[in-house]
mmCIF file of C-alpha atoms (C1' of nucleotides) in Angstrom:
data_model
loop_
_atom_site.group_PDB
_atom_site.id
_atom_site.type_symbol
_atom_site.label_atom_id
_atom_site.label_comp_id
_atom_site.label_asym_id
_atom_site.label_seq_id
_atom_site.Cartn_x
_atom_site.Cartn_y
_atom_site.Cartn_z
ATOM 1 C CA MET A 1 68.491 69.317 17.260
ATOM 2 C CA ALA A 2 68.818 66.420 14.895
ATOM 3 C CA GLY A 3 72.454 66.149 15.802
ATOM 4 C CA SER A 4 74.325 66.623 19.025
ATOM 5 C CA ARG A 5 76.719 64.820 16.805
ATOM 6 C CA GLY A 6 76.035 63.741 13.267
ATOM 7 C CA ASN A 7 76.474 67.026 11.496
ATOM 8 C CA TYR A 8 79.228 65.377 9.581
ATOM 9 C CA LYS A 9 78.497 64.349 6.049
ATOM 10 C CA SER A 10 79.209 60.788 5.159
ATOM 11 C CA LYS A 11 78.983 58.800 1.982
ATOM 12 C CA HIS A 12 77.305 55.933 3.815
ATOM 13 C CA TYR A 13 74.828 58.064 5.702
ATOM 14 C CA ASP A 14 73.763 59.846 2.516
ATOM 15 C CA GLU A 15 73.438 56.678 0.493
ATOM 16 C CA LEU A 16 71.452 54.890 3.169
ATOM 17 C CA LEU A 17 69.030 57.752 3.577
ATOM 18 C CA ALA A 18 68.730 58.220 -0.171
ATOM 19 C CA TRP A 19 67.904 54.573 -0.663
ATOM 20 C CA PHE A 20 65.461 54.533 2.224
ATOM 21 C CA SER A 21 63.560 57.401 0.672
ATOM 22 C CA THR A 22 63.107 55.378 -2.511
ATOM 23 C CA ILE A 23 61.392 52.571 -0.636
ATOM 24 C CA PRO A 24 58.911 54.225 1.712
ATOM 25 C CA GLY A 25 56.691 51.762 3.551
ATOM 26 C CA GLN A 26 59.096 48.901 3.056
ATOM 27 C CA HIS A 27 60.816 47.138 5.921
ATOM 28 C CA VAL A 28 64.320 45.850 5.468
ATOM 29 C CA THR A 29 66.858 43.971 7.529
ATOM 30 C CA THR A 30 70.508 44.838 7.953
ATOM 31 C CA GLN A 31 71.356 41.990 5.613
ATOM 32 C CA GLU A 32 69.158 43.463 2.905
ATOM 33 C CA ILE A 33 70.648 46.883 3.449
ATOM 34 C CA TYR A 34 74.095 45.373 3.239
ATOM 35 C CA ALA A 35 73.131 43.654 -0.008
ATOM 36 C CA HIS A 36 71.992 46.981 -1.417
ATOM 37 C CA PHE A 37 75.333 48.566 -0.633
ATOM 38 C CA VAL A 38 77.145 45.678 -2.276
ATOM 39 C CA SER A 39 75.045 46.077 -5.421
ATOM 40 C CA THR A 40 75.882 49.764 -5.421
ATOM 41 C CA GLY A 41 79.561 48.971 -5.299
ATOM 42 C CA ILE A 42 80.024 50.795 -2.018
ATOM 43 C CA THR A 43 81.848 48.747 0.569
ATOM 44 C CA VAL A 44 80.477 48.900 4.067
ATOM 45 C CA GLY A 45 80.830 46.940 7.296
ATOM 46 C CA MET A 46 77.982 45.648 9.350
ATOM 47 C CA THR A 47 79.228 47.695 12.277
ATOM 48 C CA THR A 48 78.688 50.871 10.331
ATOM 49 C CA LEU A 49 75.223 49.806 9.282
ATOM 50 C CA TYR A 50 74.136 49.139 12.855
ATOM 51 C CA ARG A 51 75.543 52.482 13.974
ATOM 52 C CA LEU A 52 73.878 54.378 11.138
ATOM 53 C CA LEU A 53 70.574 52.670 11.850
ATOM 54 C CA ASP A 54 70.823 53.488 15.538
ATOM 55 C CA ARG A 55 71.488 57.081 14.597
ATOM 56 C CA LEU A 56 68.600 57.270 12.134
ATOM 57 C CA THR A 57 66.288 55.631 14.649
ATOM 58 C CA GLU A 58 67.250 58.169 17.295
ATOM 59 C CA GLU A 59 66.704 60.971 14.814
ATOM 60 C CA GLY A 60 63.249 59.613 14.133
ATOM 61 C CA LEU A 61 63.871 59.128 10.445
ATOM 62 C CA VAL A 62 63.701 55.388 10.666
ATOM 63 C CA ALA A 63 61.582 53.018 12.764
ATOM 64 C CA LYS A 64 62.989 49.837 14.189
ATOM 65 C CA TYR A 65 60.780 46.772 14.556
ATOM 66 C CA THR A 66 61.428 43.669 16.556
ATOM 67 C CA VAL A 67 59.665 40.639 15.248
ATOM 68 C CA ASP A 68 61.425 37.738 16.929
ATOM 69 C CA PRO A 69 64.477 37.377 19.140
ATOM 70 C CA THR A 70 65.988 34.902 16.713
ATOM 71 C CA SER A 71 65.363 36.753 13.490
ATOM 72 C CA PRO A 72 66.978 40.097 12.740
ATOM 73 C CA ALA A 73 65.347 43.460 13.389
ATOM 74 C CA CYS A 74 63.494 45.330 10.652
ATOM 75 C CA TYR A 75 63.926 48.977 9.747
ATOM 76 C CA GLU A 76 61.588 51.255 7.890
ATOM 77 C CA PHE A 77 61.870 54.776 6.573
ATOM 78 C CA ILE A 78 59.532 57.348 8.104
ATOM 79 C CA SER A 79 58.814 59.645 5.206
ATOM 80 C CA ASN A 80 57.583 62.551 7.298
ATOM 81 C CA GLY A 81 60.431 62.438 9.755
ATOM 82 C CA ASN A 82 59.564 63.255 13.333
ATOM 83 C CA GLN A 83 57.163 65.986 12.344
ATOM 84 C CA THR A 84 53.664 64.761 11.693
ATOM 85 C CA ASP A 85 52.946 61.209 12.583
ATOM 86 C CA GLU A 86 50.716 58.852 10.720
ATOM 87 C CA PRO A 87 49.204 56.863 13.543
ATOM 88 C CA SER A 88 46.806 55.069 11.269
ATOM 89 C CA LEU A 89 49.587 52.929 9.812
ATOM 90 C CA TYR A 90 50.342 49.784 11.751
ATOM 91 C CA HIS A 91 52.359 46.628 11.361
ATOM 92 C CA CYS A 92 50.989 43.149 11.547
ATOM 93 C CA LYS A 93 53.105 40.046 11.625
ATOM 94 C CA CYS A 94 51.597 36.777 10.512
ATOM 95 C CA GLU A 95 52.621 33.967 12.819
ATOM 96 C CA MET A 96 52.109 31.334 10.152
ATOM 97 C CA CYS A 97 53.693 32.633 6.976
ATOM 98 C CA GLY A 98 55.931 35.163 8.689
ATOM 99 C CA LYS A 99 54.849 38.034 6.476
ATOM 100 C CA LEU A 100 55.064 41.542 7.889
ATOM 101 C CA ILE A 101 52.171 43.530 6.501
ATOM 102 C CA HIS A 102 50.978 47.097 6.698
ATOM 103 C CA LEU A 103 47.554 48.042 7.865
ATOM 104 C CA HIS A 104 45.834 51.382 7.569
ATOM 105 C CA CYS A 105 43.307 51.587 10.345
ATOM 106 C CA ASP A 106 41.843 54.600 12.048
ATOM 107 C CA GLU A 107 40.351 52.373 14.702
ATOM 108 C CA ILE A 108 43.777 52.034 16.274
ATOM 109 C CA LYS A 109 44.007 55.771 16.605
ATOM 110 C CA GLU A 110 41.043 55.597 18.925
ATOM 111 C CA LEU A 111 42.730 52.880 20.927
ATOM 112 C CA GLN A 112 45.802 55.071 21.203
ATOM 113 C CA GLU A 113 43.764 57.910 22.646
ATOM 114 C CA HIS A 114 41.969 55.545 24.973
ATOM 115 C CA LEU A 115 45.230 54.098 26.263
ATOM 116 C CA LEU A 116 46.580 57.544 26.984
ATOM 117 C CA LYS A 117 43.482 58.867 28.713
ATOM 118 C CA GLU A 118 42.431 55.836 30.705
ATOM 119 C CA HIS A 119 45.668 53.956 31.223
ATOM 120 C CA HIS A 120 48.248 56.729 30.934
ATOM 121 C CA PHE A 121 50.204 54.753 28.396
ATOM 122 C CA LEU A 122 51.579 56.528 25.333
ATOM 123 C CA LEU A 123 51.475 54.033 22.491
ATOM 124 C CA ASN A 124 54.309 54.079 19.985
ATOM 125 C CA PRO A 125 52.855 53.055 16.640
ATOM 126 C CA LYS A 126 56.250 53.154 14.984
ATOM 127 C CA ARG A 127 57.460 50.234 16.996
ATOM 128 C CA THR A 128 54.404 48.198 17.884
ATOM 129 C CA VAL A 129 53.836 45.003 15.974
ATOM 130 C CA LEU A 130 50.497 43.224 16.141
ATOM 131 C CA TYR A 131 50.823 39.450 16.014
ATOM 132 C CA GLY A 132 48.194 37.245 14.514
ATOM 133 C CA ILE A 133 47.188 35.359 11.415
ATOM 134 C CA CYS A 134 46.735 36.983 8.024
ATOM 135 C CA ASP A 135 43.932 36.616 5.544
ATOM 136 C CA GLU A 136 45.607 34.017 3.356
ATOM 137 C CA CYS A 137 46.700 31.814 6.219
ATOM 138 C CA LEU A 138 43.270 31.918 7.801
ATOM 139 C CA LYS A 139 41.897 30.416 4.610
ATOM 140 C CA LYS A 140 44.620 27.784 4.466
ATOM 141 C CA GLN A 141 43.967 26.896 8.065
ATOM 142 C CA ALA A 142 40.255 26.480 7.422
ATOM 143 C CA ALA A 143 41.006 24.234 4.471
ATOM 144 C CA ASN A 144 43.370 22.081 6.507
ATOM 145 C CA ALA A 145 40.883 21.783 9.344
ATOM 146 C CA GLN A 146 38.426 20.204 6.921
ATOM 147 C CA ARG A 147 40.956 17.693 5.640
ATOM 148 C CA ILE A 148 41.825 16.464 9.121
ATOM 149 C CA MET B 1 45.298 16.584 20.803
ATOM 150 C CA ALA B 2 47.523 18.203 23.338
ATOM 151 C CA GLY B 3 50.251 15.769 22.432
ATOM 152 C CA SER B 4 51.160 14.096 19.200
ATOM 153 C CA ARG B 5 54.101 13.459 21.448
ATOM 154 C CA GLY B 6 54.430 14.658 24.995
ATOM 155 C CA ASN B 7 52.236 12.140 26.703
ATOM 156 C CA TYR B 8 55.302 11.136 28.582
ATOM 157 C CA LYS B 9 55.521 12.262 32.144
ATOM 158 C CA SER B 10 58.664 14.066 33.056
ATOM 159 C CA LYS B 11 59.971 15.518 36.270
ATOM 160 C CA HIS B 12 60.989 18.681 34.487
ATOM 161 C CA TYR B 13 57.759 19.112 32.583
ATOM 162 C CA ASP B 14 55.695 18.663 35.727
ATOM 163 C CA GLU B 15 57.812 20.963 37.833
ATOM 164 C CA LEU B 16 57.839 23.684 35.189
ATOM 165 C CA LEU B 17 54.086 23.580 34.744
ATOM 166 C CA ALA B 18 53.501 23.412 38.496
ATOM 167 C CA TRP B 19 55.659 26.454 39.093
ATOM 168 C CA PHE B 20 54.068 28.358 36.209
ATOM 169 C CA SER B 21 50.642 27.823 37.722
ATOM 170 C CA THR B 22 51.808 29.439 40.951
ATOM 171 C CA ILE B 23 52.757 32.648 39.147
ATOM 172 C CA PRO B 24 49.879 33.443 36.790
ATOM 173 C CA GLY B 25 50.234 36.755 35.023
ATOM 174 C CA GLN B 26 53.973 36.882 35.572
ATOM 175 C CA HIS B 27 56.456 36.854 32.719
ATOM 176 C CA VAL B 28 59.764 35.101 33.148
ATOM 177 C CA THR B 29 62.876 34.524 31.082
ATOM 178 C CA THR B 30 64.690 31.243 30.603
ATOM 179 C CA GLN B 31 67.349 32.478 32.989
ATOM 180 C CA GLU B 32 64.762 33.049 35.696
ATOM 181 C CA ILE B 33 63.228 29.658 35.073
ATOM 182 C CA TYR B 34 66.664 28.128 35.259
ATOM 183 C CA ALA B 35 67.274 29.915 38.568
ATOM 184 C CA HIS B 36 64.031 28.515 39.926
ATOM 185 C CA PHE B 37 65.094 24.984 39.077
ATOM 186 C CA VAL B 38 68.432 25.529 40.769
ATOM 187 C CA SER B 39 66.707 26.762 43.919
ATOM 188 C CA THR B 40 64.523 23.672 43.834
ATOM 189 C CA GLY B 41 67.583 21.460 43.707
ATOM 190 C CA ILE B 42 66.584 19.977 40.371
ATOM 191 C CA THR B 43 69.341 20.072 37.808
ATOM 192 C CA VAL B 44 68.340 21.067 34.310
ATOM 193 C CA GLY B 45 70.045 22.173 31.130
ATOM 194 C CA MET B 46 69.113 25.213 29.112
ATOM 195 C CA THR B 47 68.480 22.948 26.156
ATOM 196 C CA THR B 48 65.728 21.161 28.031
ATOM 197 C CA LEU B 49 64.187 24.425 29.133
ATOM 198 C CA TYR B 50 63.987 25.735 25.591
ATOM 199 C CA ARG B 51 62.463 22.488 24.403
ATOM 200 C CA LEU B 52 59.912 22.394 27.216
ATOM 201 C CA LEU B 53 58.966 25.996 26.594
ATOM 202 C CA ASP B 54 58.540 25.357 22.886
ATOM 203 C CA ARG B 55 56.320 22.448 23.733
ATOM 204 C CA LEU B 56 54.219 24.385 26.230
ATOM 205 C CA THR B 57 53.899 27.253 23.777
ATOM 206 C CA GLU B 58 52.665 24.905 21.077
ATOM 207 C CA GLU B 59 50.204 23.367 23.501
ATOM 208 C CA GLY B 60 48.878 26.826 24.253
ATOM 209 C CA LEU B 61 49.635 26.607 27.953
ATOM 210 C CA VAL B 62 52.308 29.255 27.804
ATOM 211 C CA ALA B 63 52.644 32.450 25.781
ATOM 212 C CA LYS B 64 55.948 33.610 24.367
ATOM 213 C CA TYR B 65 56.720 37.299 24.120
ATOM 214 C CA THR B 66 59.417 38.964 22.148
ATOM 215 C CA VAL B 67 60.506 42.252 23.549
ATOM 216 C CA ASP B 68 63.829 42.951 21.903
ATOM 217 C CA PRO B 69 66.151 40.996 19.645
ATOM 218 C CA THR B 70 69.011 41.512 22.087
ATOM 219 C CA SER B 71 67.232 40.643 25.298
ATOM 220 C CA PRO B 72 65.827 37.181 25.963
ATOM 221 C CA ALA B 73 62.241 36.127 25.281
ATOM 222 C CA CYS B 74 59.612 36.190 28.013
ATOM 223 C CA TYR B 75 57.207 33.378 28.826
ATOM 224 C CA GLU B 76 53.928 33.536 30.669
ATOM 225 C CA PHE B 77 51.493 30.942 31.918
ATOM 226 C CA ILE B 78 48.022 30.980 30.368
ATOM 227 C CA SER B 79 45.819 29.927 33.242
ATOM 228 C CA ASN B 80 42.847 28.920 31.147
ATOM 229 C CA GLY B 81 44.830 26.956 28.605
ATOM 230 C CA ASN B 82 43.588 27.151 25.074
ATOM 231 C CA GLN B 83 39.968 26.993 26.114
ATOM 232 C CA THR B 84 38.501 30.366 26.928
ATOM 233 C CA ASP B 85 40.640 33.329 26.107
ATOM 234 C CA GLU B 86 40.897 36.513 28.044
ATOM 235 C CA PRO B 87 41.327 39.008 25.249
ATOM 236 C CA SER B 88 41.049 41.940 27.568
ATOM 237 C CA LEU B 89 44.523 41.318 28.984
ATOM 238 C CA TYR B 90 47.324 42.907 27.036
ATOM 239 C CA HIS B 91 51.031 43.512 27.397
ATOM 240 C CA CYS B 92 52.700 46.873 27.218
ATOM 241 C CA LYS B 93 56.424 47.367 27.115
ATOM 242 C CA CYS B 94 57.825 50.692 28.258
ATOM 243 C CA GLU B 95 60.585 51.852 25.961
ATOM 244 C CA MET B 96 62.183 53.979 28.642
ATOM 245 C CA CYS B 97 62.319 51.894 31.816
ATOM 246 C CA GLY B 98 61.937 48.552 30.061
ATOM 247 C CA LYS B 99 59.095 47.395 32.274
ATOM 248 C CA LEU B 100 56.638 44.902 30.854
ATOM 249 C CA ILE B 101 53.223 45.700 32.270
ATOM 250 C CA HIS B 102 49.789 44.186 32.059
ATOM 251 C CA LEU B 103 46.768 46.090 30.939
ATOM 252 C CA HIS B 104 43.141 45.137 31.249
ATOM 253 C CA CYS B 105 41.264 46.863 28.488
ATOM 254 C CA ASP B 106 38.043 45.937 26.802
ATOM 255 C CA GLU B 107 38.687 48.551 24.155
ATOM 256 C CA ILE B 108 41.216 46.238 22.566
ATOM 257 C CA LYS B 109 38.607 43.548 22.235
ATOM 258 C CA GLU B 110 36.745 45.880 19.923
ATOM 259 C CA LEU B 111 39.879 46.467 17.907
ATOM 260 C CA GLN B 112 40.322 42.736 17.620
ATOM 261 C CA GLU B 113 36.842 42.320 16.198
ATOM 262 C CA HIS B 114 37.360 45.242 13.883
ATOM 263 C CA LEU B 115 40.623 43.812 12.567
ATOM 264 C CA LEU B 116 38.967 40.493 11.856
ATOM 265 C CA LYS B 117 35.892 41.910 10.154
ATOM 266 C CA GLU B 118 37.418 44.715 8.158
ATOM 267 C CA HIS B 119 40.983 43.584 7.604
ATOM 268 C CA HIS B 120 40.653 39.797 7.890
ATOM 269 C CA PHE B 121 43.456 39.684 10.411
ATOM 270 C CA LEU B 122 43.078 37.472 13.475
ATOM 271 C CA LEU B 123 44.881 39.240 16.277
ATOM 272 C CA ASN B 124 46.765 37.093 18.785
ATOM 273 C CA PRO B 125 46.579 38.878 22.131
ATOM 274 C CA LYS B 126 48.808 36.286 23.758
ATOM 275 C CA ARG B 127 51.752 37.369 21.745
ATOM 276 C CA THR B 128 51.213 40.984 20.852
ATOM 277 C CA VAL B 129 53.219 43.544 22.750
ATOM 278 C CA LEU B 130 52.295 47.219 22.612
ATOM 279 C CA TYR B 131 55.305 49.509 22.757
ATOM 280 C CA GLY B 132 55.163 52.926 24.277
ATOM 281 C CA ILE B 133 55.897 54.917 27.384
ATOM 282 C CA CYS B 134 54.408 54.127 30.766
ATOM 283 C CA ASP B 135 52.786 56.433 33.287
ATOM 284 C CA GLU B 136 55.860 56.917 35.477
ATOM 285 C CA CYS B 137 58.212 57.620 32.614
ATOM 286 C CA LEU B 138 55.798 60.094 31.048
ATOM 287 C CA LYS B 139 55.997 62.084 34.256
ATOM 288 C CA LYS B 140 59.771 61.849 34.398
ATOM 289 C CA GLN B 141 59.982 62.947 30.793
ATOM 290 C CA ALA B 142 57.794 65.962 31.469
ATOM 291 C CA ALA B 143 59.945 66.905 34.431
ATOM 292 C CA ASN B 144 63.132 66.619 32.396
ATOM 293 C CA ALA B 145 61.698 68.670 29.578
ATOM 294 C CA GLN B 146 61.213 71.536 31.993
ATOM 295 C CA ARG B 147 64.769 71.344 33.305
ATOM 296 C CA ILE B 148 66.281 71.481 29.854
ATOM 297 C "C1'" DT C 1 94.402 69.748 13.975
ATOM 298 C "C1'" DT C 2 90.301 68.017 16.024
ATOM 299 C "C1'" DG C 3 86.738 64.936 16.188
ATOM 300 C "C1'" DC C 4 83.665 62.082 14.075
ATOM 301 C "C1'" DG C 5 83.030 58.085 10.818
ATOM 302 C "C1'" DT C 6 84.676 53.626 9.485
ATOM 303 C "C1'" DG C 7 86.127 48.758 9.587
ATOM 304 C "C1'" DC C 8 88.277 44.784 11.306
ATOM 305 C "C1'" DA C 9 88.405 41.585 14.841
ATOM 306 C "C1'" DA C 10 86.706 39.892 18.891
ATOM 307 C "C1'" DA C 11 83.371 39.460 22.398
ATOM 308 C "C1'" DG C 12 78.691 39.210 24.107
ATOM 309 C "C1'" DG C 13 74.449 36.968 24.472
ATOM 310 C "C1'" DT C 14 70.500 33.971 23.273
ATOM 311 C "C1'" DT C 15 68.885 30.098 20.896
ATOM 312 C "C1'" DT C 16 69.431 25.838 18.105
ATOM 313 C "C1'" DT C 17 71.402 21.354 16.733
ATOM 314 C "C1'" DG C 18 74.028 16.687 16.997
ATOM 315 C "C1'" DC C 19 74.787 12.873 19.430
ATOM 316 C "C1'" DA C 20 75.096 9.805 23.264
ATOM 317 C "C1'" DT C 21 72.874 8.702 27.599
ATOM 318 C "C1'" DG C 22 69.055 8.016 30.847
ATOM 319 C "C1'" DG C 23 64.183 7.305 32.055
ATOM 320 C "C1'" DC C 24 59.205 6.308 31.338
ATOM 321 C "C1'" DA C 25 55.702 3.104 29.404
ATOM 322 C "C1'" DT D 1 62.206 -3.220 24.346
ATOM 323 C "C1'" DG D 2 60.947 1.147 22.161
ATOM 324 C "C1'" DC D 3 60.466 5.710 22.281
ATOM 325 C "C1'" DC D 4 60.919 9.981 24.199
ATOM 326 C "C1'" DA D 5 63.403 13.219 27.331
ATOM 327 C "C1'" DT D 6 67.733 14.912 28.792
ATOM 328 C "C1'" DG D 7 72.303 17.159 28.776
ATOM 329 C "C1'" DC D 8 76.693 18.225 27.217
ATOM 330 C "C1'" DA D 9 79.213 20.380 23.753
ATOM 331 C "C1'" DA D 10 79.419 22.875 19.792
ATOM 332 C "C1'" DA D 11 77.467 25.680 16.423
ATOM 333 C "C1'" DA D 12 74.684 29.412 14.539
ATOM 334 C "C1'" DC D 13 72.935 33.736 14.817
ATOM 335 C "C1'" DC D 14 72.438 38.757 15.498
ATOM 336 C "C1'" DT D 15 74.389 42.545 17.741
ATOM 337 C "C1'" DT D 16 77.743 45.266 20.393
ATOM 338 C "C1'" DT D 17 82.355 46.837 21.772
ATOM 339 C "C1'" DG D 18 87.528 48.048 21.434
ATOM 340 C "C1'" DC D 19 90.867 50.002 18.956
ATOM 341 C "C1'" DA D 20 93.377 51.896 15.091
ATOM 342 C "C1'" DC D 21 92.893 54.281 10.820
ATOM 343 C "C1'" DG D 22 90.721 57.509 7.497
ATOM 344 C "C1'" DC D 23 88.153 61.425 6.317
ATOM 345 C "C1'" DA D 24 85.414 65.715 6.866
ATOM 346 C "C1'" DA D 25 85.412 70.402 8.873
#
DNA sequence: TTGCGTGCAAAGGTTTTGCATGGCA
DNA sequence: TGCCATGCAAAACCTTTGCACGCAA
C-alpha cells in the first residue's frame, strides 16, 4: 500500500530516508536537505527533493510543516511511520525568535479527543503548529517592558 | 502607542479598516481585499495593501494566518482590538477541502493556561491554525473507504 | 522494453524592496 | 515645509510544471 508507484529503488530516496532516520525529531528545510546531499557528494536537484518529500509525506514517513508563507516549509521524520502515532508531541513556533520547538504534552491529546467528539474535527498533530512566544522571549519581553 | 508612525489619516487605511469591521470573523486574502477596493472604485496597489496589512497586524487590529506556503496568507479583523481577547475562538483548516473554519471552544482556553503554566509557552490564538479534517470530509472519507 | 526517477530550464505565484511622486499635517 | 503614504517596476523567494534523458526492473 505504501506505493501505487514508488516500488522502485533510488539512490536519492534511500539516502534521504537514511539521513532522516539519523535525525529523528529534527525539522529541516529543503535547503538544509540539499546541503546534506552536497556534503555527501551526491548531486541532486531541488525538483527531485520536492518530489521525494511529497512522496514521503504521502507515505506518512515524513511530516510537512508550514510556518510562514514567506519562509520555506519544514519536514520531519516520523520514526514510527504511519503505524502508531505519538499525539503527545506537538510543534510550537515562537513568533519572536522564530524557533520551532517540540513540546510533549498529554493535555493536547485530550483536546484532540474533545475536538473529535464535540466538534467533529479530526486534528492532525503532525501538521499543526501552535504559534506563540517561548520561555526565553517571554523573559526578554518582560525585561524590555521594564526599561521602557 | 498604536502608532509610532501611522497617525496619518489615509483614504486607503480608513477604507480598509471600515470594510474589515463590516466582516468580522471572516478571513480574506490580499487578492480579495484588492477586489473589494476595485469594486469600490478606489485604485490601490498590492504594495500598499501589504504595507497596510502589516501595519494593522502590528497594531493588533488584524490577525494574519498562514495556511500553506504556496497559497496566500489570510487576514481577519479582530473586533475587540488588542484589548480583551476572545481565546475561545480558534481556526481550523481542513486538509481535504481546504476550508478554513471557526471553532468556539473553551477547552482550548484550558490548554492555553496549561501551556503557560507547565511549558512556559504563551499561545497566540490569533495566529494558530489547527490542521485536520472537517466534519463533511470525514463523512466523505468514510463513504469512500467502503467503496474501495 | 517499459515505466519510473531525475534534472534542467522555465513558469507560477506571493511577497518584498527601491525610488520617485503625491497627499496630509 | 516635512514627513509619511502611495504606486510602479523590478527583484527575491519558494515551489511547481514540461520535457528529455537515464536508470531500475
